[in-house]
Amino acid sequence: MSENVVHLHKNTEPTTEAATVTTLTVVPEPAPAKPVPLWVRSGRAIRTAVTHETTKTTARAVARHSLYTVNGGRIVARRAWDGKTGARYERMLRAAEAAGNFEVAEEWEDRLQRFREARHRRRMDLLHSPVDAAKGVGVGAGMSVGVLVALGIVMAINNHDIGDVITPLTAVIDFIGLLIRIVQIVWGPALTIGPFLALLALWTVGSKQQAAPAWALPDNIRSDEGEPITPSIVVKALRDLGVPALRNAIKEMGDAGAGMLGPIRIAGCGVEVDVMLPSGVSTIEVQNRRRKLAENLTRHEHEVFITIPQAARTVRLWIADSGALDEPIGPSPLVTDETMTADYAKGRAPWGQDLRGDVAALSLYQRHLLITGLSNQGKTVALRSLALWLALDKSVQFLMGDLKGVGDWAMFDGLATALIQGPTDEHVIQVTEMVEGAVDEMNRRLMAPPGTVFPALIVLVDEAQVAFMCPLKDEDGRFYGGSKATSRYFMAVRKIHNQGRAVNVLMWQGTQDPTDQNLPKLVREGAHTRASLALGTESQARMALGDKAVDGGAAPNLLRPGLDQGTLVVASSGIDIPKGQSSITVRTHYVDDDGAEAITDRAKAMRDGVTTLHVIERGEERDPLRDIFSVLGDASRVLTQDVLKRLASLNQDAYGKWSFIDLKRVLDGTGAEPYKSDGRMVVGRERVARALTNQGDEGSASASE
């Protein structure tokens, strides 16, 4: 029982009675710590010993060498069985049938038949072998004795000693006796050492084959490379997938599940196989177990793709060679082929490679485009690659808005009619007015006679989510951003989606991290070509590509952020997609800034010169003649239609509704009237410059008067 400690404290402070007061304080003594029980300390020591790295290494070594011996015995037994029976031939025959190689299967069946015939002949020969062996031994023994006696006679004649006749026989008998004594001496130790030598031989076989689980192998032997894909490996992976109906169906199949598999085809840097699932097993059950299936195939999750082909109750597996998807693809033909040109209507942009290693080329003809993904996954480069290819068609025009504003699109200066770069709300206003100008151009084209063919006008907005999220209002109270009927950017995009395709006015947008707020449903569903880089969730994948593509196996949310940069899942009628699939995975070519500048230089050389507007001017008094001169750029003459388009891009309010009559009205009487060149009406730069000079002289003269 613990005792209390008494402390005396003298109070020296003055009191009313000027007395000193002494107080008693009783402080309980703290209880001593309870000792840790012995069984607890022992348990901790055991746990430390068991989890120590040395213990783990030792346990792995013991397990490894034990399994080397056991599995070495299995390997030797299997080799012996294969040598004595036709098991090897039957195994290869089943594999060939499962792979659909029926010619190879027939060849293995012929080999099996020949093996059985040879084995039958050997067994029949064994029936007569004892008699033949006895005859052979008798004849051999008689001949040997005769030879030895003849040799003895020769020795006796030579030595003049009759006893030498049996000397060779005696020597042979003595030699046989010596061998018997040696065997008697060695036999005992051999019986003791023999089993150990046999175990050593089995261990050697097992160690050479590394016949132990991966966890038991030493670190310097363990390999991340997956096994080659064979029918048996695919069936085993499906059997161990954790679907009871599938596992039971495979067990009940007479061919051990090989009948489920179609031919295993080489497809690029991997193989492809169709699997017809047994009754009672849904394709979604396999899709939802992608990671486990990949691990069963000794692959990483990103190296196995599961899609749904056209055939009912079938899944298509594409299995990459281990590590192949981490290797870069070759450079873009846009960089390597300096003679390449583009054709908007009939050509296809060389975007990259699909998983089979085939060229992935995308048709851009009359297709609105949407590319989305997480930040820093290669969205801008993928979108820019398409624009770079299309720029090599000199008839194509661009209106560009880069709402990131770090110079990713700077090389299009002098190529695009408008190029707005910057992330601020003012830049969003500029981009919105640029898109609205494209709507006016679309409406002007729609008023043209039926059958009129217009050049492509690509309205490209990168980082479009910035525009949708802009909170500013105009003077009429309409939001620039948002997704309502009064939202200016949203409505302009919707109008182009609805009618722009018919007159080759196309909307291309790049966004990141899609949500219903920064990428409205009506906008994303208005795109004909939808592509997605790595995303975070399946719901985002459905926003990016649509429900049909995701239900068909598209899974951009399973791409690895940071590791699968530039890898896109594409849903579009403009790219070749395997029959029955709703999407395709494309590894895009990387074109850096230097390569992009070289390509745009070639594109600029194909054109007469384009004056790029960096600000959409509005709300001010205009000098039409001076504006006409500014949009002519460095070209000696420009088509009147192109002059009207450039004026509309310069100032939508002033020139958006201009027609050829308005242009002719301004130029009449100035000496710069439109004239025909090669059968088409053009405006001459030199004439407009002369008219401006004359205008300035007249103004000076008026001022002097």
XYZ file of C-alpha atoms in Angstrom:
705
model
C 0.000 0.000 0.000
C 1.494 3.320 -1.020
C 1.964 6.000 1.570
C 1.067 9.655 1.296
C 3.760 12.314 1.579
C 3.145 15.315 3.797
C 4.601 18.661 2.695
C 4.833 21.686 4.978
C 4.427 25.133 3.408
C 5.019 28.252 5.498
C 2.922 31.229 4.477
C 5.037 34.321 5.056
C 2.613 36.788 3.528
C 1.179 39.343 5.988
C -2.215 38.548 7.450
C -4.667 40.620 9.370
C -3.369 39.148 12.627
C 0.288 39.462 11.546
C 0.739 35.783 12.192
C 2.576 33.183 10.270
C 0.367 30.415 8.944
C 1.694 26.950 8.212
C -0.366 24.745 5.887
C -0.270 20.996 5.487
C -0.627 19.520 1.950
C -1.073 15.811 1.489
C 0.242 14.683 -1.961
C -0.423 11.081 -2.960
C 2.643 9.230 -4.154
C 2.354 8.194 -7.853
C 1.717 4.497 -8.363
C 4.677 2.599 -9.810
C 4.389 1.468 -13.446
C 3.049 -2.018 -13.881
C 5.624 -4.458 -15.184
C 5.054 -5.758 -18.737
C 4.025 -9.399 -18.591
C 6.565 -11.924 -19.787
C 4.246 -13.289 -22.463
C 3.871 -9.814 -23.972
C 7.619 -9.297 -24.119
C 8.067 -12.741 -25.625
C 5.391 -12.041 -28.245
C 7.064 -8.795 -29.243
C 10.427 -10.499 -29.517
C 8.934 -13.279 -31.636
C 7.189 -10.783 -33.909
C 10.416 -8.813 -34.338
C 12.317 -11.971 -35.155
C 9.682 -13.214 -37.585
C 9.365 -9.910 -39.441
C 13.102 -9.234 -39.582
C 14.545 -8.997 -43.084
C 17.095 -11.724 -42.360
C 14.301 -14.079 -41.298
C 12.338 -13.314 -44.471
C 15.391 -13.858 -46.648
C 16.185 -17.148 -44.923
C 12.602 -18.382 -45.221
C 12.542 -17.484 -48.899
C 15.825 -19.316 -49.465
C 14.575 -22.459 -47.712
C 11.308 -22.391 -49.639
C 13.107 -21.695 -52.909
C 15.581 -24.582 -52.688
C 12.940 -26.996 -51.412
C 10.661 -26.118 -54.299
C 13.574 -26.411 -56.739
C 13.908 -30.058 -55.707
C 10.193 -30.845 -55.689
C 9.456 -29.116 -58.958
C 12.642 -30.540 -60.479
C 11.208 -33.982 -59.756
C 7.976 -32.967 -61.448
C 9.884 -31.731 -64.488
C 11.897 -34.964 -64.739
C 8.760 -37.053 -64.314
C 6.970 -35.053 -66.967
C 9.878 -35.405 -69.367
C 9.933 -39.148 -68.764
C 6.168 -39.360 -69.277
C 6.370 -37.275 -72.452
C 9.149 -39.527 -73.727
C 7.201 -42.714 -73.087
C 3.763 -41.530 -74.192
C 2.219 -39.260 -76.785
C 1.363 -36.575 -74.203
C 3.621 -33.981 -75.860
C 1.962 -34.501 -79.227
C -1.529 -34.369 -77.721
C -0.693 -31.153 -75.871
C 0.576 -29.432 -79.006
C -2.430 -30.741 -80.941
C -4.881 -29.177 -78.450
C -2.970 -25.874 -78.493
C -3.066 -25.723 -82.285
C -6.806 -26.464 -82.322
C -7.446 -23.794 -79.673
C -5.469 -21.268 -81.712
C -7.420 -22.145 -84.841
C -4.322 -23.417 -86.700
C -5.942 -26.538 -88.107
C -3.145 -27.240 -90.585
C -0.643 -27.349 -87.741
C -3.091 -29.489 -85.770
C -3.204 -32.044 -88.615
C 0.595 -32.142 -88.705
C 0.779 -32.866 -84.976
C -1.874 -35.553 -85.373
C 0.233 -37.253 -88.048
C 3.280 -37.116 -85.795
C 1.271 -38.635 -82.950
C 0.106 -41.472 -85.196
C 3.667 -42.209 -86.339
C 4.866 -42.209 -82.719
C 2.171 -44.728 -81.724
C 3.037 -47.002 -84.634
C 6.742 -46.934 -83.733
C 5.916 -47.635 -80.087
C 3.743 -50.597 -81.104
C 6.592 -52.052 -83.167
C 8.982 -51.714 -80.235
C 6.568 -53.517 -77.923
C 6.102 -56.341 -80.398
C 9.861 -56.674 -80.688
C 10.093 -57.096 -76.922
C 8.087 -60.342 -77.168
C 10.903 -61.995 -79.142
C 13.825 -60.255 -77.448
C 14.400 -62.798 -74.560
C 14.974 -65.716 -76.970
C 17.109 -63.572 -79.226
C 19.065 -62.313 -76.238
C 19.695 -65.872 -74.930
C 20.897 -66.994 -78.334
C 23.115 -63.965 -78.597
C 24.633 -64.531 -75.143
C 25.321 -68.217 -75.885
C 26.907 -67.507 -79.227
C 28.924 -64.620 -77.793
C 30.149 -66.625 -74.815
C 31.183 -69.573 -76.999
C 33.072 -67.336 -79.399
C 34.796 -65.514 -76.525
C 35.967 -68.803 -74.919
C 37.178 -70.044 -78.277
C 39.158 -66.847 -78.838
C 40.717 -67.042 -75.363
C 41.678 -70.740 -75.816
C 43.204 -70.021 -79.217
C 45.172 -67.181 -77.651
C 46.359 -69.564 -74.887
C 47.521 -72.153 -77.440
C 49.533 -69.509 -79.239
C 51.140 -68.499 -75.907
C 51.878 -72.155 -74.997
C 53.603 -72.777 -78.335
C 55.600 -69.602 -78.000
C 56.663 -70.282 -74.378
C 56.927 -74.049 -74.678
C 54.644 -74.294 -71.615
C 51.375 -76.234 -71.839
C 50.002 -74.323 -68.785
C 49.742 -71.096 -70.802
C 46.732 -72.543 -72.641
C 44.396 -71.485 -69.805
C 46.270 -68.270 -68.891
C 43.870 -65.915 -70.836
C 40.836 -67.590 -69.270
C 42.387 -67.263 -65.820
C 43.113 -63.579 -66.398
C 39.533 -62.857 -67.441
C 38.171 -64.743 -64.425
C 40.523 -62.793 -62.102
C 39.392 -59.485 -63.692
C 35.741 -60.380 -63.164
C 36.513 -61.242 -59.557
C 38.219 -57.848 -59.112
C 35.157 -56.045 -60.461
C 32.928 -57.979 -58.058
C 35.142 -56.973 -55.105
C 35.047 -53.309 -56.214
C 31.266 -53.416 -56.425
C 31.079 -55.001 -52.959
C 33.223 -52.222 -51.520
C 31.368 -49.354 -53.284
C 27.839 -50.728 -52.966
C 27.282 -49.762 -49.337
C 28.389 -46.109 -49.616
C 26.582 -45.832 -52.957
C 23.304 -46.832 -51.324
C 23.868 -44.091 -48.743
C 25.063 -41.326 -51.118
C 22.818 -42.246 -54.087
C 19.595 -40.616 -52.799
C 21.484 -37.409 -52.052
C 22.953 -37.393 -55.562
C 19.466 -37.958 -56.988
C 18.096 -35.016 -54.956
C 21.019 -32.897 -56.129
C 20.222 -33.780 -59.735
C 16.565 -32.859 -59.237
C 17.578 -29.586 -57.538
C 19.844 -28.784 -60.490
C 16.991 -29.284 -62.940
C 14.653 -27.152 -60.849
C 17.169 -24.338 -60.350
C 17.945 -24.134 -64.059
C 14.228 -23.810 -64.793
C 13.741 -21.423 -61.836
C 10.907 -23.708 -60.776
C 9.767 -21.683 -57.773
C 7.171 -18.939 -57.175
C 8.240 -15.373 -57.936
C 8.121 -14.382 -54.255
C 10.698 -17.052 -53.420
C 13.208 -16.096 -56.110
C 16.140 -13.834 -55.169
C 15.904 -10.155 -56.088
C 18.516 -10.407 -58.842
C 16.589 -13.195 -60.580
C 13.036 -11.984 -60.227
C 11.817 -10.380 -63.444
C 8.906 -8.135 -64.242
C 8.626 -9.504 -67.765
C 5.425 -11.369 -68.366
C 5.107 -14.819 -69.832
C 4.245 -15.353 -73.499
C 0.491 -15.545 -73.979
C -0.692 -19.060 -74.795
C -4.194 -20.579 -74.795
C -3.558 -22.398 -71.533
C -2.433 -19.181 -69.805
C -5.520 -17.278 -71.010
C -7.882 -20.056 -69.893
C -6.158 -20.309 -66.501
C -6.374 -16.529 -66.052
C -10.109 -16.623 -66.791
C -10.632 -19.621 -64.531
C -8.970 -17.831 -61.602
C -10.838 -14.571 -62.216
C -13.202 -15.111 -59.296
C -16.395 -15.676 -61.307
C -17.907 -18.950 -59.985
C -20.045 -19.598 -63.075
C -17.014 -19.151 -65.344
C -14.787 -21.350 -63.222
C -17.348 -24.169 -63.041
C -18.050 -23.978 -66.784
C -14.344 -24.319 -67.603
C -14.039 -27.358 -65.315
C -16.973 -29.043 -67.036
C -15.667 -28.425 -70.569
C -14.118 -31.452 -72.203
C -11.348 -29.359 -73.783
C -10.542 -27.580 -70.487
C -11.884 -24.258 -71.802
C -9.891 -24.090 -75.046
C -13.110 -23.952 -77.053
C -13.909 -20.510 -75.619
C -10.908 -18.937 -77.325
C -10.632 -17.677 -80.853
C -7.272 -17.551 -82.642
C -4.554 -15.668 -80.758
C -3.415 -13.017 -83.232
C -0.320 -10.868 -83.123
C -1.548 -7.262 -82.887
C 1.209 -4.665 -82.820
C 3.167 -4.783 -79.594
C 0.896 -7.461 -78.152
C -1.642 -10.145 -78.984
C -5.408 -10.155 -79.366
C -7.884 -12.927 -78.664
C -11.688 -13.149 -78.604
C -13.231 -15.080 -75.721
C -16.775 -16.406 -76.033
C -18.061 -16.619 -72.482
C -20.167 -19.593 -71.394
C -23.850 -19.207 -70.618
C -24.480 -17.491 -67.312
C -21.394 -15.267 -67.462
C -21.828 -11.589 -68.338
C -19.228 -9.533 -70.182
C -19.462 -6.872 -67.469
C -18.228 -9.412 -64.919
C -15.001 -9.755 -66.890
C -14.678 -6.015 -67.551
C -15.006 -5.199 -63.866
C -12.109 -7.520 -63.051
C -9.554 -6.016 -65.420
C -6.828 -5.662 -62.814
C -7.161 -9.240 -61.580
C -7.206 -10.557 -65.140
C -4.040 -8.598 -65.930
C -2.294 -9.962 -62.860
C -3.364 -13.498 -63.767
C -1.758 -12.917 -67.169
C 1.428 -11.604 -65.433
C 0.781 -8.119 -66.811
C 0.134 -4.694 -65.345
C -3.405 -3.362 -65.495
C -2.586 -0.814 -68.196
C -1.218 -3.599 -70.418
C -4.589 -5.368 -70.788
C -7.542 -3.831 -72.649
C -11.007 -5.389 -72.630
C -13.490 -4.393 -75.326
C -16.833 -5.751 -76.458
C -16.905 -6.892 -80.120
C -20.016 -7.385 -82.190
C -20.445 -11.064 -81.373
C -22.802 -11.768 -78.486
C -21.422 -12.792 -75.064
C -17.860 -12.163 -76.233
C -15.005 -10.091 -74.868
C -11.945 -9.101 -76.874
C -8.676 -9.090 -74.942
C -5.676 -7.114 -76.150
C -2.613 -8.052 -74.107
C 0.549 -6.027 -74.533
C 4.035 -7.454 -74.475
C 5.433 -6.736 -71.047
C 6.778 -3.169 -70.940
C 5.977 -2.435 -74.592
C 3.575 0.416 -73.830
C 6.283 2.261 -71.923
C 8.384 2.532 -75.067
C 7.893 5.703 -77.172
C 6.575 5.526 -80.710
C 8.413 7.063 -83.651
C 8.358 10.717 -84.697
C 5.435 12.228 -86.557
C 5.459 12.081 -90.372
C 4.715 15.807 -90.234
C 8.270 16.290 -88.966
C 10.083 13.634 -90.977
C 8.377 14.235 -94.347
C 8.925 17.839 -95.415
C 6.986 17.280 -98.635
C 3.773 16.260 -96.889
C 0.630 18.209 -97.696
C -2.922 17.938 -96.393
C -6.330 17.558 -97.972
C -9.179 18.667 -95.730
C -11.893 16.875 -97.681
C -10.222 13.566 -98.567
C -7.117 13.237 -96.410
C -6.494 11.903 -92.924
C -4.224 13.380 -90.283
C -1.397 11.030 -89.168
C -2.148 11.251 -85.449
C -0.176 8.297 -84.065
C -0.467 4.529 -83.693
C -3.117 2.262 -82.269
C -2.260 -0.510 -79.848
C -1.764 -2.928 -82.741
C 1.003 -0.740 -84.124
C -1.047 0.357 -87.136
C -1.146 3.987 -88.260
C -3.979 5.875 -86.572
C -5.164 8.468 -89.101
C -8.114 10.764 -88.418
C -10.441 12.344 -90.966
C -11.322 15.924 -89.993
C -13.827 16.566 -92.781
C -16.967 18.249 -91.410
C -16.424 16.964 -87.884
C -16.561 19.035 -84.731
C -13.837 18.001 -82.291
C -13.513 17.742 -78.513
C -10.386 16.645 -76.660
C -10.331 16.479 -72.883
C -8.267 15.010 -70.070
C -6.478 15.842 -66.872
C -3.933 18.642 -66.791
C -0.463 18.046 -68.245
C -1.361 14.867 -70.132
C -0.615 16.090 -73.677
C -3.988 17.565 -74.672
C -2.601 20.697 -76.319
C 0.062 18.767 -78.255
C -2.513 16.256 -79.515
C -4.885 19.034 -80.610
C -2.063 21.061 -82.127
C -0.866 18.080 -84.178
C -4.212 17.978 -85.984
C -4.130 21.722 -86.627
C -0.542 21.486 -87.927
C -1.529 18.836 -90.457
C -4.603 20.769 -91.576
C -2.508 23.937 -91.946
C -0.723 22.185 -94.828
C -3.965 22.600 -96.818
C -3.660 26.220 -97.939
C -7.425 26.612 -98.318
C -8.090 26.086 -94.598
C -8.566 29.132 -92.359
C -8.160 29.316 -88.587
C -9.636 31.382 -85.791
C -7.743 30.493 -82.612
C -8.204 31.241 -78.947
C -5.621 29.993 -76.447
C -6.997 30.625 -72.963
C -3.831 29.307 -71.347
C -1.636 31.888 -72.997
C 1.819 30.388 -72.535
C 2.778 30.359 -76.210
C 1.695 26.839 -77.183
C -0.005 28.266 -80.294
C 2.356 31.178 -81.000
C 3.680 29.518 -84.175
C 0.265 30.122 -85.820
C 0.903 33.868 -85.814
C 0.881 34.770 -89.510
C -1.158 31.678 -90.310
C -4.381 32.086 -88.341
C -6.746 34.911 -89.148
C -7.167 35.579 -85.423
C -4.983 34.397 -82.525
C -5.984 35.417 -79.000
C -3.695 34.231 -76.219
C -4.230 34.757 -72.519
C -6.137 33.422 -69.483
C -7.908 36.555 -68.245
C -11.584 37.451 -68.415
C -10.758 40.061 -71.069
C -9.312 37.293 -73.221
C -12.506 35.266 -72.694
C -14.496 38.250 -73.982
C -12.232 38.447 -77.019
C -12.577 34.698 -77.707
C -16.353 34.874 -77.279
C -16.599 37.651 -79.850
C -14.302 35.700 -82.155
C -16.624 32.673 -81.968
C -19.656 34.902 -82.488
C -17.929 36.311 -85.568
C -17.599 32.747 -86.841
C -21.351 32.329 -86.279
C -21.998 35.379 -88.469
C -19.706 33.932 -91.146
C -21.634 30.670 -90.903
C -24.925 32.507 -91.353
C -23.522 34.355 -94.370
C -22.506 31.045 -95.931
C -25.918 29.560 -95.223
C -27.454 32.341 -97.312
C -25.404 31.325 -100.359
C -27.008 29.384 -103.238
C -27.324 25.628 -102.667
C -24.275 23.664 -103.740
C -21.792 26.418 -102.956
C -18.569 24.938 -101.587
C -16.797 26.948 -98.894
C -13.253 26.515 -97.570
C -12.918 25.095 -94.089
C -12.959 27.558 -91.206
C -11.620 25.983 -88.015
C -12.691 27.779 -84.839
C -10.258 26.420 -82.250
C -10.421 27.191 -78.523
C -7.888 25.585 -76.205
C -8.647 25.476 -72.464
C -12.311 26.124 -73.279
C -13.307 25.439 -69.670
C -12.003 28.938 -68.861
C -14.647 30.415 -71.174
C -17.474 28.329 -69.720
C -16.503 29.367 -66.180
C -16.165 33.108 -66.905
C -18.412 35.067 -64.472
C -18.535 38.399 -66.382
C -21.645 39.952 -67.928
C -21.922 42.255 -70.918
C -23.740 45.590 -70.944
C -27.032 43.763 -71.595
C -26.599 41.560 -68.532
C -25.738 38.399 -70.482
C -23.044 36.146 -69.069
C -20.045 35.374 -71.236
C -19.652 32.005 -69.499
C -22.177 29.498 -68.197
C -24.462 27.054 -69.944
C -27.791 28.863 -70.154
C -29.669 30.199 -73.152
C -28.368 33.678 -72.317
C -24.709 32.590 -72.093
C -22.870 34.078 -75.052
C -19.967 31.631 -75.500
C -22.178 28.601 -74.897
C -24.808 29.735 -77.395
C -22.216 30.614 -80.057
C -20.688 27.130 -79.772
C -24.136 25.519 -79.889
C -25.033 27.435 -83.073
C -21.856 26.252 -84.805
C -22.514 22.683 -83.645
C -26.037 22.831 -85.020
C -25.379 24.233 -88.497
C -21.673 24.898 -89.050
C -20.824 21.476 -90.406
C -22.925 22.005 -93.541
C -20.831 25.026 -94.599
C -17.458 23.812 -93.277
C -17.409 26.009 -90.153
C -16.078 23.635 -87.494
C -15.657 23.965 -83.729
C -12.575 22.412 -82.095
C -12.253 22.576 -78.328
C -9.708 21.365 -75.812
C -10.692 21.192 -72.146
C -9.356 19.652 -68.979
C -10.854 17.837 -65.989
C -14.430 17.860 -67.374
C -17.478 18.514 -65.203
C -21.060 19.497 -66.020
C -20.137 23.095 -65.166
C -16.985 23.557 -67.260
C -18.136 21.309 -70.132
C -21.941 21.414 -70.577
C -23.729 18.317 -71.811
C -25.063 19.882 -75.016
C -21.570 21.068 -76.005
C -19.785 17.772 -75.452
C -22.502 15.825 -77.255
C -22.291 18.183 -80.230
C -18.791 16.976 -81.139
C -18.470 14.302 -83.819
C -14.955 13.322 -82.741
C -14.482 12.906 -79.007
C -11.112 11.990 -77.554
C -9.912 11.700 -73.985
C -6.564 11.406 -72.292
C -6.195 10.100 -68.743
C -9.127 10.979 -66.476
C -9.844 10.457 -62.812
C -13.224 8.712 -62.717
C -15.598 6.709 -64.866
C -18.179 9.508 -64.675
C -15.660 11.856 -66.299
C -14.980 9.212 -68.956
C -18.709 9.150 -69.741
C -18.717 12.950 -70.036
C -15.737 12.863 -72.378
C -16.707 9.985 -74.674
C -20.365 9.213 -74.035
C -22.123 6.257 -72.458
C -21.965 4.062 -75.557
C -18.186 4.198 -75.792
C -17.667 3.538 -72.084
C -20.195 0.694 -72.039
C -18.290 -0.761 -74.996
C -15.027 -0.856 -73.040
C -13.552 2.651 -73.405
C -11.757 3.447 -70.153
C -9.656 6.641 -70.212
C -10.011 6.663 -66.421
C -7.742 3.596 -66.334
C -4.912 5.331 -68.190
C -1.996 6.244 -65.915
C -1.663 10.008 -65.345
C 1.892 11.095 -66.034
C 2.910 7.756 -67.575
C 0.417 7.519 -70.460
C 0.874 11.085 -71.662
C -0.326 11.495 -75.229
C -2.382 8.283 -75.136
C -5.973 8.947 -76.200
C -9.178 6.945 -76.246
C -11.026 8.086 -79.381
C -14.681 7.709 -80.333
C -15.239 8.945 -83.880
C -16.469 7.877 -87.284
C -13.387 9.555 -88.736
C -10.943 6.869 -87.598
C -10.810 3.159 -88.387
C -12.192 1.306 -85.367
C -12.197 -2.519 -85.293
C -15.590 -3.926 -86.170
C -17.846 -4.212 -83.173
C -15.903 -1.751 -81.010
C -17.078 1.736 -80.142
C -13.680 3.322 -79.499
C -9.969 2.898 -80.130
C -6.879 3.721 -78.103
C -4.296 5.867 -79.910
C -0.741 6.700 -78.875
C -0.186 10.094 -80.483
C 3.044 11.404 -81.966
C 4.774 14.115 -79.977
C 5.577 17.246 -81.985
C 7.626 19.717 -79.946
C 7.608 23.504 -80.372
C 10.577 23.528 -82.755
C 8.967 20.908 -84.969
C 5.669 22.802 -84.882
C 7.379 26.013 -85.974
C 9.038 24.223 -88.889
C 5.665 22.855 -90.014
C 3.931 26.235 -89.759
C 6.780 27.819 -91.744
C 6.035 25.383 -94.553
C 2.317 26.172 -94.253
C 2.964 29.923 -94.415
C 5.087 29.462 -97.524
C 2.060 27.872 -99.212
C -0.073 30.985 -98.621
C 0.109 34.539 -99.969
C 0.373 35.954 -96.474
C -2.115 36.182 -93.619
C -2.462 39.103 -91.247
C -3.165 37.688 -87.794
C -5.414 39.720 -85.513
C -4.563 39.530 -81.827
C -7.430 41.691 -80.610
C -11.025 41.710 -81.787
C -11.682 45.432 -81.984
C -15.133 46.810 -81.278
C -17.185 49.931 -80.548
C -15.135 52.631 -82.328
C -15.183 54.662 -85.505
C -13.617 52.816 -88.386
C -11.808 53.888 -91.533
C -12.989 51.190 -93.989
C -10.265 51.874 -96.558
C -7.507 51.690 -93.949
C -9.019 48.514 -92.485
C -9.145 46.965 -95.955
C -5.462 47.738 -96.410
C -4.603 46.251 -93.003
C -6.310 42.931 -93.720
C -4.602 42.536 -97.100
C -1.325 41.801 -95.318
C 1.719 41.324 -97.521
C -0.154 39.690 -100.416
C -0.171 41.559 -103.710
C -3.862 40.757 -104.193
C -6.539 38.969 -102.138
C -9.872 37.482 -103.165
C -12.807 39.713 -102.311
C -14.416 36.873 -100.322
C -11.300 36.580 -98.160
C -11.206 40.352 -97.655
C -14.789 40.225 -96.346
C -13.934 37.384 -93.945
C -10.894 39.195 -92.599
C -12.850 42.405 -92.131
C -15.528 40.494 -90.190
C -12.820 39.004 -87.972
C -11.290 42.435 -87.463
C -14.530 44.016 -86.274
C -17.718 42.026 -86.213
C -19.932 44.986 -85.377
C -18.668 47.117 -88.265
C -18.102 44.516 -90.983
C -19.942 41.354 -89.898
C -22.828 41.958 -92.299
C -20.818 43.336 -95.210
C -21.326 41.892 -98.663
C -19.469 42.377 -101.932
C -21.684 45.390 -102.654
C -20.508 47.129 -99.455
C -16.871 46.416 -100.285
C -17.321 47.722 -103.850
C -19.099 50.852 -102.552
C -16.102 51.796 -100.383
C -13.540 51.152 -103.117
C -15.426 52.776 -106.012
C -13.913 56.094 -107.054
C -10.646 55.482 -105.152
C -8.760 53.828 -107.964
C -8.670 50.542 -105.963
C -11.866 49.008 -107.335
C -12.026 45.172 -107.337
C -10.885 43.583 -110.584
C -10.704 40.115 -112.089
C -7.600 37.949 -111.864
C -7.707 34.411 -113.258
C -11.462 34.770 -113.511
C -12.011 35.731 -109.845
C -12.603 39.140 -108.240
C -9.658 40.388 -106.182
C -8.497 43.529 -104.384
C -4.984 44.796 -105.197
C -2.774 45.882 -102.316
C -0.806 48.413 -104.357
C -4.007 50.086 -105.560
C -5.398 50.365 -102.016
C -2.077 51.796 -100.796
C -2.193 54.378 -103.593
C -5.780 55.243 -102.652
C -4.749 55.767 -99.010
C -1.919 58.037 -100.126
C -4.288 60.060 -102.263
C -6.735 60.221 -99.378
C -4.013 61.610 -97.128
C -2.981 64.211 -99.735
C -6.581 65.349 -100.130
C -6.920 65.663 -96.382
C -3.765 67.782 -96.174
C -4.944 70.027 -99.000
C -8.320 70.547 -97.324
C -6.629 71.445 -94.064
C -4.359 74.037 -95.773
C -7.341 75.698 -97.456
